[in-house]
Structures are given as structure tokens and as C-alpha cells.
Coordinates of C-alpha atoms and ligand atoms in Angstrom, one line a residue:
X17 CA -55.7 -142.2 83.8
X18 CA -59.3 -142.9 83.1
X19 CA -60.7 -145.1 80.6
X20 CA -63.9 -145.6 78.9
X21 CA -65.1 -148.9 77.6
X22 CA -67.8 -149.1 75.3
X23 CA -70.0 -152.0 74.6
X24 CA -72.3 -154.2 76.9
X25 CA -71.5 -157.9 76.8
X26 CA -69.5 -160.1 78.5
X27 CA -66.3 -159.5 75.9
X28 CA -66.8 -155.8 77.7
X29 CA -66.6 -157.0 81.0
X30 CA -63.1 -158.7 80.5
X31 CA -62.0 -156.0 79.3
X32 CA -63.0 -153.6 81.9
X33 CA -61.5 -156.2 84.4
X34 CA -57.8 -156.6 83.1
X35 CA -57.9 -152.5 82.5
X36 CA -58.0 -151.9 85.9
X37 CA -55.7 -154.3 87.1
X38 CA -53.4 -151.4 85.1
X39 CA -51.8 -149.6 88.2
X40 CA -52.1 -146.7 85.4
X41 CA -55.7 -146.5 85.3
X42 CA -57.9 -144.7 88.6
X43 CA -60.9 -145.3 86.9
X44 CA -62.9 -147.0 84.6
X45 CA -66.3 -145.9 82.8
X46 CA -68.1 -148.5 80.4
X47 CA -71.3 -147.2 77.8
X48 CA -74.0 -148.4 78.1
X49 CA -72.4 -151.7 80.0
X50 CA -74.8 -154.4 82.5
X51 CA -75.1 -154.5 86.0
X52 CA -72.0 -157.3 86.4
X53 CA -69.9 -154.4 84.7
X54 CA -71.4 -152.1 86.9
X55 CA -69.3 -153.6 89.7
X56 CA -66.3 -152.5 89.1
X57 CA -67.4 -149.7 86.7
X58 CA -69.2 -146.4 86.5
X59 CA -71.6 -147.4 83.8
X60 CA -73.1 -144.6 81.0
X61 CA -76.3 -144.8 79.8
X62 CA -75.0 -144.3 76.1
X63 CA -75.1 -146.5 73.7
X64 CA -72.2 -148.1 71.5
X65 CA -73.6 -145.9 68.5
X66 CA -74.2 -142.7 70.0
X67 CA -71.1 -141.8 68.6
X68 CA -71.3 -138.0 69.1
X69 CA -72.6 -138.4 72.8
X70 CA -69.9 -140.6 73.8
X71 CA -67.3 -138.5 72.4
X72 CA -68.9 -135.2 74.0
X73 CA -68.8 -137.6 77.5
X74 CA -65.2 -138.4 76.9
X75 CA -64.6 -135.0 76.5
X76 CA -66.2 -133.8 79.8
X77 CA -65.0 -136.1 82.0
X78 CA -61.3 -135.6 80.5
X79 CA -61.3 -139.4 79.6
X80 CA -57.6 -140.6 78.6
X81 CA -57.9 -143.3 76.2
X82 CA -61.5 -145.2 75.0
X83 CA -61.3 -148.5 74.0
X84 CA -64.7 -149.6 71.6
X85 CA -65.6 -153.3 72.0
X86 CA -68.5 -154.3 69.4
X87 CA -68.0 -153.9 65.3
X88 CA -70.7 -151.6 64.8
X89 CA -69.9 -148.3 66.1
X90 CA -66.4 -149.2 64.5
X91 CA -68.1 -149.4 60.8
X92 CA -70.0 -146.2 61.5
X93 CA -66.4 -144.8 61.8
X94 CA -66.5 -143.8 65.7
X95 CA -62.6 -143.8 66.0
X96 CA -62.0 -141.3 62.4
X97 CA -65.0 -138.9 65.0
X98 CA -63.0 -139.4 68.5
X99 CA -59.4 -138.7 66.0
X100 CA -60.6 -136.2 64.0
X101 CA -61.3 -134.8 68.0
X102 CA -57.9 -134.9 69.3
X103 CA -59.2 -138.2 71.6
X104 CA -57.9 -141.3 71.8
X105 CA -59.2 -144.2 70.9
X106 CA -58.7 -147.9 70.5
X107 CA -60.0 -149.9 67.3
X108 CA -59.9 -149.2 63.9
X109 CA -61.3 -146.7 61.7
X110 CA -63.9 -146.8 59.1
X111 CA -62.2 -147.9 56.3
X112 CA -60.3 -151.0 58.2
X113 CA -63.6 -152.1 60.2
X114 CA -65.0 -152.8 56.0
X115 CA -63.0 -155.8 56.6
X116 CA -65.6 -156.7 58.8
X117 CA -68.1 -154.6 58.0
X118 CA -68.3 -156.0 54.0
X119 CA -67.2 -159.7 53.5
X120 CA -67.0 -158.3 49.7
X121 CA -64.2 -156.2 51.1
X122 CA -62.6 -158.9 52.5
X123 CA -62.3 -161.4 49.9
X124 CA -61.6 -158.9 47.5
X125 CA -58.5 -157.6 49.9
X126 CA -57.5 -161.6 49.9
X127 CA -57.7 -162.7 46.7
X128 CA -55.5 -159.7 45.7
X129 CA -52.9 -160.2 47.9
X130 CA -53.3 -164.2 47.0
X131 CA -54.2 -165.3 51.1
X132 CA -55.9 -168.6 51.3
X133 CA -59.7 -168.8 51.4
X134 CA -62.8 -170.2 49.7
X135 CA -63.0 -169.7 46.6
X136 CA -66.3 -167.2 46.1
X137 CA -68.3 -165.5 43.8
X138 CA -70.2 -162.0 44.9
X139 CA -74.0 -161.2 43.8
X140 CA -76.4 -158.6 43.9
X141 CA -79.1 -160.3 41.5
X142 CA -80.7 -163.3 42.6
X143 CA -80.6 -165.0 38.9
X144 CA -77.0 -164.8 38.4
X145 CA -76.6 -165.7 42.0
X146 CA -78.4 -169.4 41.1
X147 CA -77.0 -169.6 37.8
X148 CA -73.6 -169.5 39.5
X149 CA -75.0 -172.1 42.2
X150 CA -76.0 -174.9 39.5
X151 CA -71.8 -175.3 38.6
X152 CA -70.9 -175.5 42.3
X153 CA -71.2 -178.7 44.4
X154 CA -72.9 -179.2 47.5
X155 CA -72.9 -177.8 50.4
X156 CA -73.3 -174.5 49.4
X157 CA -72.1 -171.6 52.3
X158 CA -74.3 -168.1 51.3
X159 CA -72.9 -165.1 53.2
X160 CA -74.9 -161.7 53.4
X161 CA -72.1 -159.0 52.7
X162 CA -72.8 -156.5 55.8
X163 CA -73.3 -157.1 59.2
X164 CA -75.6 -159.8 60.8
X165 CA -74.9 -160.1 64.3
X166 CA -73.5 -163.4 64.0
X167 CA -76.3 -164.8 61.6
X168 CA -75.3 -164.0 58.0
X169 CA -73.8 -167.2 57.2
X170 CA -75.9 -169.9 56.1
X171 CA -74.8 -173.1 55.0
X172 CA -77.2 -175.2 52.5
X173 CA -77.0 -179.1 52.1
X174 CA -79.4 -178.4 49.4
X175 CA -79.4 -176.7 46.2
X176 CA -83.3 -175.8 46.9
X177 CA -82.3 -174.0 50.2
X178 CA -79.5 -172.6 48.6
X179 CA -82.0 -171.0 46.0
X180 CA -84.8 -169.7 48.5
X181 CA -81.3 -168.7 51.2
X182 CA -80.8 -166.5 48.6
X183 CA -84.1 -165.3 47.2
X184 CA -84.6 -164.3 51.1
X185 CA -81.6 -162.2 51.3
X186 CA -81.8 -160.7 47.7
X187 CA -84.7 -160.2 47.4
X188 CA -87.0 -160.8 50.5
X189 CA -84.2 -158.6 52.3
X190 CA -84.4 -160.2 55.5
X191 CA -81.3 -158.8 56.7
X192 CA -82.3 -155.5 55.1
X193 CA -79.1 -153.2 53.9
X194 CA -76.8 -155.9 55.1
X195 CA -77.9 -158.4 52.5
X196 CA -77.6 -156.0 49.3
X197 CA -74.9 -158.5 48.3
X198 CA -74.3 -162.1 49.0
X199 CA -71.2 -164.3 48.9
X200 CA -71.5 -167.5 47.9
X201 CA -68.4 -169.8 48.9
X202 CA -66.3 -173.2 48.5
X203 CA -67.3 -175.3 51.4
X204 CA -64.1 -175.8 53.4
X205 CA -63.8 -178.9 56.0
X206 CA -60.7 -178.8 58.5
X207 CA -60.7 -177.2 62.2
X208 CA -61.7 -173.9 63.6
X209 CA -59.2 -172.0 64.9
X210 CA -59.5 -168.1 65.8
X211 CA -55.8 -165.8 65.7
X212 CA -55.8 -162.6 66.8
X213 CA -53.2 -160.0 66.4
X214 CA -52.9 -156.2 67.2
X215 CA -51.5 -154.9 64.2
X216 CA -50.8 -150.6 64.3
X217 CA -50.6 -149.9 60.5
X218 CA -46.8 -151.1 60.1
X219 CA -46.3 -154.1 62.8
X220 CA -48.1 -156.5 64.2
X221 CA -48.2 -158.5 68.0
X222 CA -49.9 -161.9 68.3
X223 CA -52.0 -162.5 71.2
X224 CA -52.9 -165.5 72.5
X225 CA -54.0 -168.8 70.7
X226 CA -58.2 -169.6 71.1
X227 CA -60.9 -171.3 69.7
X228 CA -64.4 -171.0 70.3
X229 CA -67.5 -172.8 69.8
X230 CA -70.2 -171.2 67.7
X231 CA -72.7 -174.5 67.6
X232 CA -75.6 -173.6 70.1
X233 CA -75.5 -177.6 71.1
X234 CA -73.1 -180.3 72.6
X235 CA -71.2 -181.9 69.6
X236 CA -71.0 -178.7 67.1
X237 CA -75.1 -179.1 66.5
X238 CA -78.1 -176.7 66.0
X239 CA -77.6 -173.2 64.8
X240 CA -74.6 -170.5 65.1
X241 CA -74.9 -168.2 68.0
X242 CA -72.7 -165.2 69.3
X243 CA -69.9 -167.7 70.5
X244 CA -70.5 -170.7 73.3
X245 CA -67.9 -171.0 75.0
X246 CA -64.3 -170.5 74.2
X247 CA -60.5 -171.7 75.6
X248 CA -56.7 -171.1 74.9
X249 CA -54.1 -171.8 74.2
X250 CA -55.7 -173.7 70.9
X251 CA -53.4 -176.8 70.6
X252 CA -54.6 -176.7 66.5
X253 CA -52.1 -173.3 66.9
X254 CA -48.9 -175.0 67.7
X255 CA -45.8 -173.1 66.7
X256 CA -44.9 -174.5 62.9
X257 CA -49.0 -173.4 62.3
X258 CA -48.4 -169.9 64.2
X259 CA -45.4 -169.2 61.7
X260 CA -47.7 -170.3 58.9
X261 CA -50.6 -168.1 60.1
X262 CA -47.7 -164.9 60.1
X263 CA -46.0 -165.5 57.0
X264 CA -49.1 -166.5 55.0
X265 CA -51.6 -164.6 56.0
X266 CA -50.7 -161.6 58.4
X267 CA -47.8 -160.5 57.1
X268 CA -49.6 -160.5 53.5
X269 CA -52.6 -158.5 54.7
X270 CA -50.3 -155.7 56.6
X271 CA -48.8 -155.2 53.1
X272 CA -52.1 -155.4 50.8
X273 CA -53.7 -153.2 53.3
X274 CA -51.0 -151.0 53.5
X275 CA -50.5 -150.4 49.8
X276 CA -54.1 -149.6 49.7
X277 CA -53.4 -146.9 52.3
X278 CA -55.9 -148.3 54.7
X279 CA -54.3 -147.9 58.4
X280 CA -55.8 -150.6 60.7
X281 CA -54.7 -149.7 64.0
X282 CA -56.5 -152.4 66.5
X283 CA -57.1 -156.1 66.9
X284 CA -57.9 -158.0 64.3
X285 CA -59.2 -160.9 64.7
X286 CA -58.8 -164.1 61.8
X287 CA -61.5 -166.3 61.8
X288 CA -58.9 -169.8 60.2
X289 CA -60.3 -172.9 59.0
X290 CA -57.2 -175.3 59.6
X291 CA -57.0 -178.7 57.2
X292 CA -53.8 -180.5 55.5
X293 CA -53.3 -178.0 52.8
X294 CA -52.5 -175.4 55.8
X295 CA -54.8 -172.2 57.5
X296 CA -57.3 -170.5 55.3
X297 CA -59.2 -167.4 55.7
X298 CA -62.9 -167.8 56.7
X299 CA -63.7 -164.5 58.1
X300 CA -62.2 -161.5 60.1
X301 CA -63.5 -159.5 62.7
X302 CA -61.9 -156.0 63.7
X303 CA -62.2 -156.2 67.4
X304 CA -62.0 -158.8 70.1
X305 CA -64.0 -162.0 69.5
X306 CA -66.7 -163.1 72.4
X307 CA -66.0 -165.5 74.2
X308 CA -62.3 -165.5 73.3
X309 CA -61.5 -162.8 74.6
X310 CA -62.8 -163.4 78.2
X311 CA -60.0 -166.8 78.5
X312 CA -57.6 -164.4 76.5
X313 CA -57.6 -161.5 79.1
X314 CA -57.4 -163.7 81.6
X315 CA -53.9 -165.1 80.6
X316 CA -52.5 -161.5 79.8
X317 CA -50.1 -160.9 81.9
X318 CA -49.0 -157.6 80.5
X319 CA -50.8 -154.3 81.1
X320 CA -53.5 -154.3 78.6
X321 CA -53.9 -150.4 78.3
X322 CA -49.5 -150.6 77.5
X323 CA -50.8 -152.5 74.8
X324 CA -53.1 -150.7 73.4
X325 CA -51.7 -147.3 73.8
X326 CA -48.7 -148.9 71.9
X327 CA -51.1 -150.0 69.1
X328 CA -52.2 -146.3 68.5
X329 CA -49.1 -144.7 68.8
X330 CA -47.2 -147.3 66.0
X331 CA -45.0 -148.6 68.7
X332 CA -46.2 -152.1 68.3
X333 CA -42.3 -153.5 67.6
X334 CA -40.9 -151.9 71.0
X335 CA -43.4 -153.8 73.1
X336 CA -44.1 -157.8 74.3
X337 CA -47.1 -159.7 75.7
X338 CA -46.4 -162.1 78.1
X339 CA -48.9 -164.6 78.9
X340 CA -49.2 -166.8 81.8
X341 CA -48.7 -170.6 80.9
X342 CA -52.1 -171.3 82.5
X343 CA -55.3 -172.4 80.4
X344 CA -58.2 -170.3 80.3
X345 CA -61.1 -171.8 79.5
X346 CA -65.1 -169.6 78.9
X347 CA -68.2 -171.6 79.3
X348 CA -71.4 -169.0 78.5
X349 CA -74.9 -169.8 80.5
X350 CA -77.4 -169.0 78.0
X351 CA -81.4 -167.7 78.6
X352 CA -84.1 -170.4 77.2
X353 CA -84.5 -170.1 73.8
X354 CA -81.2 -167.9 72.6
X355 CA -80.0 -167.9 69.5
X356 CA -83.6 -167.5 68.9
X357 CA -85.8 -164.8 70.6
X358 CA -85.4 -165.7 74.6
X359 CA -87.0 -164.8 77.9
X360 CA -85.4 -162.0 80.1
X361 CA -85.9 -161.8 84.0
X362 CA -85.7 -164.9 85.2
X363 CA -83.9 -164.8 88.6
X364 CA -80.1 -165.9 88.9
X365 CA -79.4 -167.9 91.7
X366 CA -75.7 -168.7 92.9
X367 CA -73.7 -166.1 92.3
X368 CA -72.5 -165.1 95.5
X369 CA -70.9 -168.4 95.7
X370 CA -68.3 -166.9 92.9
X371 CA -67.8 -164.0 94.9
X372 CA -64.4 -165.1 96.2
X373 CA -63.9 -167.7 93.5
X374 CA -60.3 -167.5 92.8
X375 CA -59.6 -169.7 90.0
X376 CA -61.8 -167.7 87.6
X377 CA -64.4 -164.8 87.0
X378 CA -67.9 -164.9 85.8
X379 CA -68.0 -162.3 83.3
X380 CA -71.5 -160.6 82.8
X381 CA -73.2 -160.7 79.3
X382 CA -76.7 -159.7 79.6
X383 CA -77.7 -159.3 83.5
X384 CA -79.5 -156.5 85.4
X385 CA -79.5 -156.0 89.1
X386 CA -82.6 -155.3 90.8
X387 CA -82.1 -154.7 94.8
X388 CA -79.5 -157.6 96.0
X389 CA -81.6 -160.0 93.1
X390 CA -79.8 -160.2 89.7
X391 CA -82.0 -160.7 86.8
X392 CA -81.5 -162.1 83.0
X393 CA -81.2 -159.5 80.7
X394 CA -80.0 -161.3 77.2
X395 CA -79.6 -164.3 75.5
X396 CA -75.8 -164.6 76.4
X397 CA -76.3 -163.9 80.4
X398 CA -72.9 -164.8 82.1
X399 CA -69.8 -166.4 80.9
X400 CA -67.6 -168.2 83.8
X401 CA -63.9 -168.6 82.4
X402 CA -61.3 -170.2 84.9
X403 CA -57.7 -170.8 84.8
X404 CA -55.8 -174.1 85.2
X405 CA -52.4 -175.5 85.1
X406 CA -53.7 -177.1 81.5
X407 CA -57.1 -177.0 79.7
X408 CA -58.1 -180.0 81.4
X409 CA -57.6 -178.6 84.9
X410 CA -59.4 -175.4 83.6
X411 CA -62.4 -177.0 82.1
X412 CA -62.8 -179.2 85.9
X413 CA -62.5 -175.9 87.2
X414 CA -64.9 -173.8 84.9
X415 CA -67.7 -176.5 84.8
X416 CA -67.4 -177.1 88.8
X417 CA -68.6 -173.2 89.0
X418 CA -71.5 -173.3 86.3
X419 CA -72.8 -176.3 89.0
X420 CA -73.1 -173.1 91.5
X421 CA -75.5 -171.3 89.2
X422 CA -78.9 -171.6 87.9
X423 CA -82.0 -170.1 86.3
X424 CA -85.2 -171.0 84.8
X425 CA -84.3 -172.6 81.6
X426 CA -80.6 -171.9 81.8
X427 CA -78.7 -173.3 78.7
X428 CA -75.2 -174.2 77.9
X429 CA -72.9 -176.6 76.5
X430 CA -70.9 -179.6 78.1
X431 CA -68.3 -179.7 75.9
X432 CA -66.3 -176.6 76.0
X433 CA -62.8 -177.5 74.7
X434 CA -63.3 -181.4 74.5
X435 CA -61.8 -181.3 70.7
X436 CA -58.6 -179.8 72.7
X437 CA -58.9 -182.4 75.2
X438 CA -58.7 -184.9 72.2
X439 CA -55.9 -183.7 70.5
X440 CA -52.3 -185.1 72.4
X441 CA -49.7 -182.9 70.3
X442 CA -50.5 -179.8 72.5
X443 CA -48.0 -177.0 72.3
X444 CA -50.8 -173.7 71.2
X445 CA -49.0 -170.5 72.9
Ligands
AMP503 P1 -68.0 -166.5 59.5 O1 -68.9 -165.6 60.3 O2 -67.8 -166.2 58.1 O3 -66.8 -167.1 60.3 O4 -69.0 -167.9 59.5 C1 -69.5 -168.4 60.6 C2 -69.3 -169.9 60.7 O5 -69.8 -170.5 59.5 C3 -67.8 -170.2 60.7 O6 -67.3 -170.2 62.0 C4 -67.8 -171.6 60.1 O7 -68.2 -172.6 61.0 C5 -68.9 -171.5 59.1 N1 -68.3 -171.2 57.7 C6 -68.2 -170.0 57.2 N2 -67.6 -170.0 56.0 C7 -67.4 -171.3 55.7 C8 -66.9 -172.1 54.6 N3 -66.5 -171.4 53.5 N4 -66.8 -173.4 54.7 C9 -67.2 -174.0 55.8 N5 -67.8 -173.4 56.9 C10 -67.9 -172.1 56.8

């Protein structure tokens, strides 16, 4: 069969990996994808929003099943387009990707099936937005509603930055449609966790444990970015908390979303803030996280495009993942200056010494190829993710590569997975 991946970024790249390691697939197409993709892919110059294009393309070339990586084509409703088509296609429609697409949505969808999560309040007026901030306690968390690429939540020590957070949102609009409405939130303290699940309207399968690491600096410092670095299993998962995470929150959700009539048929991913009082909501995401899914895919065992076929078709309770007990564990090279604006073209050295590396893969993020000379091309430019007996192993492994590569002003952190490092109970699946 043939398969068409859309998105660019390393999360893209994994995937386009572990699809062809299906004996089902003869080829693989990814739009608009990076050189590093380009590899092992034909790539098309579409991109993820050209929603009609792409579905003309898959049309042409008689592509089997296409499989959408980012959130935003998802929220403009590219899978209702490919369905309404007769075409196949993985990742949820419209109306599911809200749960992403509007964090309004989502709290509303968890307070009324009574999930656990901050408690919030949702504005659209920038007085009643402070009035409401004066009886809350510091800090204060200030979500735009829509989609930010990763920068939409703020968090304020201050009740002064809280106020001009969300005068700038509000009313100076600086993340334009997506900041119509703001969320203001409880502050919740705990552990990270991320849990992702396909779920196919009616049942759901549980993929791999993982955490990543959305600090751009060592020790959880400076900004949020796209996602640092990831690894799994996360030992914060260990069975009892799995259960909990089904039962509480899952489980829940399928219902509420159900009796709604929404049919989310893809992965969804639960962004879990873990502390005594047991896993709350913080965020969710319809599609593969990035990093995690670049360690994730590299402990699948089973055929990913099984998987995913079964998620369309409802057959999600007939099939298993099995996962290999290895760790996986993502570190991302970053270009100088990302999260902020950063410099593109600066010359990769190293890479050909990953060629036959057979502990891991460096996924590509944001590179371009220019005669045998590869090239920065984004802020997240390569993400190297090996595999070891246990994280430990893998992190030796993963951080003994990144010494292989190097740019001009080539950034990254040194402490991928250190908090699971730290914790001794273990056990994450
Ligand atoms: P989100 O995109 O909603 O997951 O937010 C991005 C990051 O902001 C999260 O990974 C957390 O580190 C932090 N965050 C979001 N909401 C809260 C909250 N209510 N309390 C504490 N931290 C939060």
C-alpha cells in the first residue's frame, strides 16, 4: 500500500520511519516534509494546510491511507474533507481536534464529565478577566483559547504581569484570532507526565508511557518551546497511576465525548500534571506529541499502519501494541536563538557518523540538503533518540551521538530524563 504523511518536523520523520518498516507499505510520500525525511521518502511540496491539494494528490497517486501529523490542518477539518472523499485518513475530525483547537472546549468537556483539572474561569473582556484575577492567588497560569504553536500559556508570578498578559492577548491581540478568549487557571505543582492513547470513537489502546521536557534550559529554566527532549517509559506512569489515568480520566472522556456525539477517532494525547491527590488534566493535544513520539515509535513493536487502520475502522478492542522493553530516549539539537526567532543555514557537521548508528536514529526536524552539505532549516533541527536496556543506558547512548554533531550555535539540553534517573520505583510501561 502507499502512505502519505503530512507534516514536516521531526514527530513526521518517526513516523515515516516505523511506517515503512510495515512489510504492508511499498511506499511512503510525506507533504511538504525536510530533506532528513526525504531519505527515505518521496517528499510533496504541499503544505499541511493545503487541504484540497493534498487530497487531489492522494487521489492521483491512488494513496491507501494518509496519516496527518501537526494539529492545524486537523482543526481546519482536513480528515471530515479526505472522508467526505471516500479517502482514508488518520487523525480526528473537526469537531474532536476543538479539544485542542479551543482550551474553552476542553475544560468545558472536563468539568462536565467531572475529570480532574485546574480549576478556571474563561474571558473575553479584559475587565472581568482582572476582576476575576484580584480573588485568585499567585501564580497566575493565562491561557489564550486557540492555537499558539506551543506559546499560549503564560504563567505570571505577578499580579501586574498577569494584568498586562492579558491586556496583550485581549486586547493588544498578539496572538490574533487565537487569543479571542483567555483561560485563566489554578496553578497546579506535581510532575509532568504525557499519556497517549488511540481511542476510535468506542475503545481505546494505550501507547507507551513518556514525558518530555518543554523548559528550553538544563533544570526546567527559561521559556516553553516545541518540546526538548523526551523518553519512555515515564517511571511517574507506573501501573496503579496507568489504571488511574483509565478509569479517571479516559474512560470518562470516551463517554462525555460520546454522549455529545463527537467521534474522535486518532491519538489523543493527555498533557497530566501528577501530585498526591492523583493525575490531573492540564492540556490535550489530538495528534502525536514532539518529541514523544520519536522514543515512542521507536519502542513499537507492532505494525504502526495495523494500528492505525484499526483506529479508523472501530476495531481498536481486536488489536494489541506490544512494545519492546527497551528505553527510548529523544534529545533535540536546537539552532541559536530558538524558542525565539533563530538563524537558519548554518552547516551540520557529523552526521555521517550516524549513518550506521544502530542503537538509535536522528530524526530530522528542520534541515535542508544542499549537494552532499546539510543545512539548518528551523529552530528544532534534529532529534537523536536511542534505545537502551533502561533509560540510563539510553541516555549514555543518546548523549554519546549528540557528541558526533555540531553547528554554529547549536543548543540543547543535558538533562534529558535525569528526573527519571532520580526516581528508584521504576515500573512505567
Ligand atoms: P499546556 O500547553 O496547557 O500543557 O501548557 C504548557 C505548559 O505550561 C505545561 O506543560 C505546564 O508546564 C505549564 N502549565 C499549564 N497549565 C498549568 C497549570 N494549571 N499549572 C501549572 N503549570 C501549568
Amino acid at each position: 500500500m502507499k502512505v502519505l504523511v503530512v507534516g514536516s518536523g521531526g514527530r513526521e520523520h518517526s513516523l515515516v520511519w516505523k511506517i515503512r518498516q510495515s512489510p504492508r507499505v511499498e511506499k511512503v510520500y510525506c507533504a511538504p516534509g525536510n530533506s532528513g525525511i526525504g531519505e527515505m521518502a518521496e517528499l510533496v511540496p504541499m503544505g499541511p494546510d493545503e487541504i484540497e491539494k493534498l487530497a487531489d494528490f492522494a487521489e492521483r497517486e491512488k494513496i491507501d491511507l494518509t496519516v496527518v501529523g501537526p494539529e492545524l490542518p486537523l482543526t481546519l477539518g482536513i480528515s471530515d474533507f479526505f472522508e467526505k472523499r471516500g479517502q482514508k485518513i488518520f487523525g480526528p475530525n473537526r469537531e474532536a481536534a476543538r479539544l485542542e483547537g479551543s482550551k474553552a472546549f476542553a475544560k468545558e468537556i472536563l468539568k462536565e464529565n467531572n475529570i480532574a483539572t485546574a480549576s478556571f474561569s474563561t474571558f473575553t473582556d479584559s475587565n472581568s478577566a482582572k476582576r476575576y484575577l484580584a480573588e485568585q492567588r499567585p501564580p497566575y497560569v493565562i491561557k489564550a483559547d486557540g492555537l499558539a504553536g506551543g506559546k499560549g500559556v503564560i504563567i505570571c508570578p505577578s499580579r501586574e504581569e498577569a494584568e498586562s498578559t492579558i491586556d496583550n492577548i485581549l486586547v493588544g491581540k498578539v496572538f490574533g484570532q487565537a487569543g479571542a478568549k483567555v483561560v485563566i487557571e489554578e496553578f497546579l505543582e506535581g510532575e509532568e507526565a504525557s499519556f497517549m492513547a488511540l481511542i476510535d470513537g468506542n475503545h481505546f489502546l494505550s501507547l507507551a508511557s513518556s514525558q518530555d521536557h518543554k523548559r528550553v534550559f538544563d533544570g526546567d529554566r527559561g521559556p516553553n518551546t516545541g518540546g526538548m527532549g523526551a523518553y519512555s517509559p515515564a517511571p511517574v506512569i507506573n501501573s496503579a497511576m496507568h489504571r488511574r489515568i483509565v478509569d479517571e480520566i479516559l474512560e470518562p472522556l470516551i463517554k462525555g465525548l460520546k454522549k455529545r456525539g463527537v467521534n474522535f477517532r486518532g491519538v489523543l494525547y493527555v498533557g497530566l500534571m501528577i501530585a498526591g491527590d492523583g493525575p490531573k488534566v492540564l492540556e490535550f493535544n489530538v495528534r502525536f506529541g514532539d518529541p514523544e513520539c520519536q522514543p515512542v515509535m521507536m519502542r513499537l513493536k507492532s505494525d504502526l499502519v495495523d494500528l492505525m487502520e484499526a483506529t479508523i475502522e472501530g476495531r481498536l478492542d481486536e488489536i494489541k501494541a506490544e512494545w519492546d522493553s527497551d528505553s527510548g530516549v529523544c534529545v533535540v539539537l536546537c539552532a541559536h536563538g530558538y524558542p525565539g526567532s533563530y538563524e537558519k543555514g548554518k552547516e551540520i557537521r557529523g552526521l555521517e557518523k550516524l549513518y550506521d548508528w544502530n542503537r538509535g536514529f536522528a530524526f530530522h526536524g528542520g534541515t535542508v540538503k544542499e549537494g552532499a552539505r546539510w543545512l539548518t532549516s528551523g529552530g528544532r533541527v534534529l532529534g537523536l533518540t536511542a534505545r537502551g536496556v533502561n533509560i540510563e543506558e539510553a541516555v549514555r547512548e543518546v548523549y554519546q551521538a549528540v557528541g558526533k554533531i555540531q553547528w554554529e550555535g547549536m543548543h540543547y539540553r543535558t538533562d534529558i530524563a535525569q528526573r527519571a534517573l532520580k526516581r528508584d520505583e521504576g515500573g512505567g510501561s
